[in-house]
mmCIF file of C-alpha atoms in Angstrom:
data_model
loop_
_atom_site.group_PDB
_atom_site.id
_atom_site.type_symbol
_atom_site.label_atom_id
_atom_site.label_comp_id
_atom_site.label_asym_id
_atom_site.label_seq_id
_atom_site.Cartn_x
_atom_site.Cartn_y
_atom_site.Cartn_z
ATOM 1 C CA MET X 1 -18.168 14.677 -12.833
ATOM 2 C CA LYS X 2 -18.077 15.788 -16.490
ATOM 3 C CA ALA X 3 -14.447 16.835 -16.056
ATOM 4 C CA LEU X 4 -13.602 13.373 -14.725
ATOM 5 C CA PHE X 5 -15.126 11.623 -17.718
ATOM 6 C CA CYS X 6 -13.311 13.976 -20.114
ATOM 7 C CA ALA X 7 -10.013 13.268 -18.338
ATOM 8 C CA ALA X 8 -10.677 9.529 -18.434
ATOM 9 C CA ARG X 9 -11.361 9.648 -22.180
ATOM 10 C CA THR X 10 -8.197 11.657 -22.763
ATOM 11 C CA ALA X 11 -6.045 9.255 -20.726
ATOM 12 C CA LEU X 12 -7.553 6.270 -22.524
ATOM 13 C CA ALA X 13 -6.869 7.858 -25.915
ATOM 14 C CA LEU X 14 -3.258 8.567 -24.955
ATOM 15 C CA SER X 15 -2.913 5.013 -23.685
ATOM 16 C CA MET X 16 -4.133 3.571 -26.974
ATOM 17 C CA MET X 17 -1.821 5.857 -28.965
ATOM 18 C CA ALA X 18 1.122 4.800 -26.836
ATOM 19 C CA ALA X 19 0.255 1.164 -27.347
ATOM 20 C CA ILE X 20 -0.045 1.537 -31.141
ATOM 21 C CA LEU X 21 2.973 3.754 -31.819
ATOM 22 C CA PRO X 22 6.251 1.850 -32.303
ATOM 23 C CA ALA X 23 8.607 1.804 -29.346
ATOM 24 C CA GLY X 24 12.333 1.223 -29.222
ATOM 25 C CA PRO X 25 13.947 -2.056 -28.176
ATOM 26 C CA ALA X 26 14.169 -0.932 -24.542
ATOM 27 C CA ALA X 27 10.386 -0.555 -24.363
ATOM 28 C CA ALA X 28 9.716 -4.016 -25.779
ATOM 29 C CA GLU X 29 10.158 -5.650 -22.384
ATOM 30 C CA GLU X 30 7.552 -3.445 -20.696
ATOM 31 C CA PRO X 31 4.275 -2.518 -22.438
ATOM 32 C CA LEU X 32 3.512 1.171 -22.828
ATOM 33 C CA LEU X 33 -0.161 0.660 -22.050
ATOM 34 C CA ILE X 34 -0.920 0.434 -18.310
ATOM 35 C CA TRP X 35 -3.880 -1.732 -17.325
ATOM 36 C CA SER X 36 -3.412 -2.911 -13.751
ATOM 37 C CA PRO X 37 -6.439 -4.192 -11.778
ATOM 38 C CA THR X 38 -5.452 -5.066 -8.205
ATOM 39 C CA LYS X 39 -7.269 -6.614 -5.260
ATOM 40 C CA VAL X 40 -5.835 -4.549 -2.386
ATOM 41 C CA SER X 41 -7.808 -6.347 0.352
ATOM 42 C CA PRO X 42 -10.823 -8.709 0.521
ATOM 43 C CA TYR X 43 -13.185 -5.746 0.028
ATOM 44 C CA SER X 44 -11.001 -3.223 -1.760
ATOM 45 C CA TYR X 45 -10.101 -3.039 -5.447
ATOM 46 C CA ARG X 46 -8.073 -0.649 -7.577
ATOM 47 C CA LEU X 47 -7.783 -0.204 -11.326
ATOM 48 C CA ARG X 48 -4.886 1.842 -12.679
ATOM 49 C CA THR X 49 -4.942 2.758 -16.359
ATOM 50 C CA GLY X 50 -2.643 4.996 -18.351
ATOM 51 C CA ALA X 51 0.505 5.010 -20.444
ATOM 52 C CA ARG X 52 4.261 5.027 -20.051
ATOM 53 C CA ALA X 53 6.464 7.330 -22.079
ATOM 54 C CA PRO X 54 8.469 5.476 -24.764
ATOM 55 C CA ALA X 55 12.241 5.231 -25.215
ATOM 56 C CA GLY X 56 12.986 4.415 -21.576
ATOM 57 C CA ASN X 57 11.587 7.689 -20.228
ATOM 58 C CA PRO X 58 10.639 7.120 -16.537
ATOM 59 C CA VAL X 59 7.405 9.158 -16.784
ATOM 60 C CA SER X 60 3.907 7.651 -16.715
ATOM 61 C CA ALA X 61 0.391 9.038 -16.226
ATOM 62 C CA GLY X 62 -3.255 8.028 -16.350
ATOM 63 C CA VAL X 63 -6.447 7.558 -14.358
ATOM 64 C CA GLU X 64 -6.920 5.442 -11.220
ATOM 65 C CA PHE X 65 -10.242 4.105 -9.927
ATOM 66 C CA SER X 66 -10.718 2.695 -6.402
ATOM 67 C CA LEU X 67 -13.619 0.786 -4.888
ATOM 68 C CA THR X 68 -13.969 -0.164 -1.221
ATOM 69 C CA ALA X 69 -16.905 -2.041 0.295
ATOM 70 C CA SER X 70 -17.891 -3.281 3.746
ATOM 71 C CA SER X 71 -18.309 -6.950 4.634
ATOM 72 C CA THR X 72 -22.039 -6.575 3.914
ATOM 73 C CA GLY X 73 -21.377 -5.311 0.386
ATOM 74 C CA ARG X 74 -22.098 -1.626 0.989
ATOM 75 C CA ILE X 75 -19.909 0.697 -1.080
ATOM 76 C CA ARG X 76 -17.860 3.075 1.074
ATOM 77 C CA ASP X 77 -17.131 6.656 0.149
ATOM 78 C CA THR X 78 -13.358 7.201 0.109
ATOM 79 C CA ARG X 79 -11.324 10.326 -0.581
ATOM 80 C CA ASP X 80 -10.305 9.214 -4.061
ATOM 81 C CA ASN X 81 -12.749 6.953 -5.853
ATOM 82 C CA ALA X 82 -11.206 8.294 -9.052
ATOM 83 C CA ARG X 83 -8.192 10.505 -9.667
ATOM 84 C CA LEU X 84 -5.679 11.557 -12.284
ATOM 85 C CA TRP X 85 -2.124 10.473 -11.508
ATOM 86 C CA ALA X 86 1.382 11.042 -12.818
ATOM 87 C CA GLU X 87 4.703 9.695 -11.613
ATOM 88 C CA MET X 88 8.387 9.709 -12.429
ATOM 89 C CA ARG X 89 10.774 7.063 -11.140
ATOM 90 C CA GLY X 90 14.465 6.698 -11.770
ATOM 91 C CA GLN X 91 17.862 5.848 -10.338
ATOM 92 C CA GLY X 92 20.623 8.309 -9.533
ATOM 93 C CA ARG X 93 24.330 7.888 -10.125
ATOM 94 C CA SER X 94 24.798 6.647 -6.568
ATOM 95 C CA GLY X 95 22.226 3.899 -7.145
ATOM 96 C CA ALA X 96 19.539 5.592 -5.020
ATOM 97 C CA GLU X 97 15.979 5.110 -6.246
ATOM 98 C CA ARG X 98 14.050 8.358 -6.668
ATOM 99 C CA SER X 99 10.328 8.828 -7.158
ATOM 100 C CA VAL X 100 7.889 11.707 -7.555
ATOM 101 C CA VAL X 101 4.156 10.946 -7.560
ATOM 102 C CA ALA X 102 1.258 13.395 -7.943
ATOM 103 C CA GLY X 103 -2.502 12.958 -7.983
ATOM 104 C CA TYR X 104 -5.563 15.125 -8.590
ATOM 105 C CA ASN X 105 -9.238 14.380 -7.983
ATOM 106 C CA PRO X 106 -11.279 16.662 -10.298
ATOM 107 C CA VAL X 107 -14.494 15.923 -8.390
ATOM 108 C CA THR X 108 -13.322 16.956 -4.917
ATOM 109 C CA GLY X 109 -10.373 19.167 -5.901
ATOM 110 C CA ARG X 110 -7.984 17.149 -3.731
ATOM 111 C CA VAL X 111 -4.318 17.385 -4.724
ATOM 112 C CA SER X 112 -1.622 15.101 -3.339
ATOM 113 C CA ALA X 113 2.081 14.747 -4.024
ATOM 114 C CA ASN X 114 4.915 12.626 -2.697
ATOM 115 C CA ALA X 115 8.661 12.670 -3.299
ATOM 116 C CA GLY X 116 11.106 10.173 -1.872
ATOM 117 C CA VAL X 117 14.602 8.720 -2.142
ATOM 118 C CA THR X 118 15.578 5.172 -1.203
ATOM 119 C CA HIS X 119 19.212 4.353 -0.388
ATOM 120 C CA ARG X 120 20.181 0.688 -0.060
ATOM 121 C CA TRP X 121 23.469 -0.768 1.163
ATOM 122 C CA MET X 122 24.671 -4.336 1.687
ATOM 123 C CA ALA X 123 25.704 -4.659 5.329
ATOM 124 C CA SER X 124 26.559 -8.292 4.611
ATOM 125 C CA ARG X 125 25.643 -10.968 2.089
ATOM 126 C CA SER X 126 22.377 -11.655 3.927
ATOM 127 C CA VAL X 127 21.445 -8.240 5.402
ATOM 128 C CA ASP X 128 20.529 -5.016 3.607
ATOM 129 C CA VAL X 129 20.272 -1.557 5.186
ATOM 130 C CA VAL X 130 17.657 0.770 3.707
ATOM 131 C CA LEU X 131 17.149 4.499 4.375
ATOM 132 C CA ALA X 132 14.062 6.104 2.854
ATOM 133 C CA PRO X 133 13.356 9.812 3.530
ATOM 134 C CA SER X 134 10.179 11.178 1.960
ATOM 135 C CA LEU X 135 8.108 14.358 1.761
ATOM 136 C CA SER X 136 4.377 14.435 1.055
ATOM 137 C CA ALA X 137 1.721 17.137 0.787
ATOM 138 C CA ASP X 138 -2.063 16.992 0.643
ATOM 139 C CA THR X 139 -4.666 19.729 0.216
ATOM 140 C CA THR X 140 -8.164 20.392 -1.120
ATOM 141 C CA MET X 141 -8.040 23.501 -3.277
ATOM 142 C CA ARG X 142 -11.782 24.130 -3.456
ATOM 143 C CA ARG X 143 -12.131 24.440 0.310
ATOM 144 C CA GLY X 144 -9.268 26.885 0.689
ATOM 145 C CA THR X 145 -7.558 24.768 3.343
ATOM 146 C CA ARG X 146 -3.857 25.032 4.109
ATOM 147 C CA GLY X 147 -3.348 21.335 3.624
ATOM 148 C CA THR X 148 -0.918 19.020 5.333
ATOM 149 C CA VAL X 149 2.812 18.525 4.863
ATOM 150 C CA ARG X 150 4.412 15.334 6.170
ATOM 151 C CA VAL X 151 8.136 14.552 6.477
ATOM 152 C CA THR X 152 9.129 10.947 7.146
ATOM 153 C CA GLN X 153 12.469 9.228 7.714
ATOM 154 C CA LYS X 154 12.469 5.432 7.697
ATOM 155 C CA ALA X 155 15.358 3.059 8.406
ATOM 156 C CA GLN X 156 15.159 -0.677 7.805
ATOM 157 C CA LEU X 157 17.245 -3.807 8.304
ATOM 158 C CA HIS X 158 16.211 -6.489 5.823
ATOM 159 C CA ALA X 159 17.200 -10.146 6.200
ATOM 160 C CA LEU X 160 17.211 -11.453 2.642
ATOM 161 C CA ALA X 161 17.190 -15.159 3.468
ATOM 162 C CA THR X 162 14.081 -15.097 5.673
ATOM 163 C CA GLY X 163 12.218 -12.072 4.283
ATOM 164 C CA THR X 164 12.168 -10.448 7.727
ATOM 165 C CA ALA X 165 12.536 -6.691 8.137
ATOM 166 C CA PHE X 166 13.036 -4.559 11.254
ATOM 167 C CA ALA X 167 12.037 -0.939 10.689
ATOM 168 C CA ALA X 168 12.025 2.351 12.603
ATOM 169 C CA ALA X 169 10.359 5.515 11.329
ATOM 170 C CA GLY X 170 9.863 9.081 12.503
ATOM 171 C CA THR X 171 7.228 11.437 11.083
ATOM 172 C CA ALA X 172 6.678 15.170 11.518
ATOM 173 C CA VAL X 173 3.326 16.625 10.396
ATOM 174 C CA SER X 174 2.578 20.301 9.934
ATOM 175 C CA GLY X 175 0.249 21.656 12.597
ATOM 176 C CA GLU X 176 1.036 18.867 15.061
ATOM 177 C CA ARG X 177 3.357 18.990 18.048
ATOM 178 C CA GLY X 178 6.081 16.462 18.487
ATOM 179 C CA ILE X 179 7.294 13.740 16.160
ATOM 180 C CA GLY X 180 5.524 10.443 15.747
ATOM 181 C CA ALA X 181 7.730 7.357 16.052
ATOM 182 C CA GLU X 182 7.033 3.802 14.964
ATOM 183 C CA MET X 183 8.846 0.486 15.408
ATOM 184 C CA SER X 184 7.787 -2.526 13.372
ATOM 185 C CA VAL X 185 8.651 -6.059 12.372
ATOM 186 C CA GLU X 186 7.571 -7.223 8.923
ATOM 187 C CA GLN X 187 7.550 -10.765 7.604
ATOM 188 C CA ARG X 188 6.882 -11.911 4.047
ATOM 189 C CA LEU X 189 5.224 -15.325 4.091
ATOM 190 C CA PHE X 190 4.470 -15.725 0.408
ATOM 191 C CA HIS X 191 5.014 -13.659 -2.717
ATOM 192 C CA CYS X 192 1.639 -11.936 -2.219
ATOM 193 C CA LEU X 193 1.252 -11.924 1.596
ATOM 194 C CA ASP X 194 3.040 -9.707 4.157
ATOM 195 C CA LEU X 195 2.452 -9.653 7.911
ATOM 196 C CA SER X 196 3.599 -6.864 10.225
ATOM 197 C CA ALA X 197 3.448 -5.955 13.919
ATOM 198 C CA SER X 198 4.092 -2.368 14.962
ATOM 199 C CA VAL X 199 4.078 -0.025 17.943
ATOM 200 C CA ARG X 200 3.491 3.668 17.271
ATOM 201 C CA ARG X 201 3.994 6.595 19.650
ATOM 202 C CA GLN X 202 2.042 9.774 18.920
ATOM 203 C CA GLU X 203 1.948 12.566 21.514
ATOM 204 C CA ALA X 204 1.512 10.759 24.870
ATOM 205 C CA GLY X 205 -0.033 7.493 23.687
ATOM 206 C CA LEU X 206 1.201 4.158 22.396
ATOM 207 C CA THR X 207 -0.730 2.222 19.747
ATOM 208 C CA GLY X 208 -0.065 -1.338 18.654
ATOM 209 C CA ALA X 209 -1.225 -2.859 15.389
ATOM 210 C CA LEU X 210 -1.137 -6.143 13.491
ATOM 211 C CA ARG X 211 -1.519 -5.935 9.711
ATOM 212 C CA ALA X 212 -1.820 -8.403 6.876
ATOM 213 C CA ARG X 213 -1.362 -7.186 3.302
ATOM 214 C CA LEU X 214 -2.518 -9.338 0.433
ATOM 215 C CA ARG X 215 -1.712 -8.474 -3.187
ATOM 216 C CA VAL X 216 -3.534 -10.199 -5.994
ATOM 217 C CA THR X 217 -3.038 -9.022 -9.571
ATOM 218 C CA TRP X 218 -4.704 -10.463 -12.639
#
């Protein structure tokens, strides 16, 4: 716990330095200090703090705190109530969006990383085609576990006029037989509300799900 508080103080100090030091014209549009509280769901909140590198550098880092409660108000224990994070996002010459994200929980020793590329094409004026392969890894160093590696390929047809998306994804996980497949339909109702219906096949079973995702930022 002491290591977490030390890391939090360090990230906060770096954030304040980044906010005080002068930035170039390109950084004027986006503040260097990151302070992003978000209501993920009715009982789940997340606070991301940190700093962005100046002069248009796509690197940022900081500390993230998460809090999840039940409907009765009881605080739930999640894998990452607090963690250090770092990410780098950019765009290649072909226009593909690239991202690398890493996280470390000094209390539990959990390390996670994700790398992905998003390719987008205009099939027509009203329909976009999106391909998004990604690779993620997760392990807990203190327990000596091998961890998990996950490879995902997702394809999506996005109707721009209606905000409707049809998606298909396949996922291979280390230590598991077969490849999981998922088909889904997603609909954006408002700027902060998305609804989705999906059918997932894993091993010999089929699982259906309805999800609503609400994003509130203040």
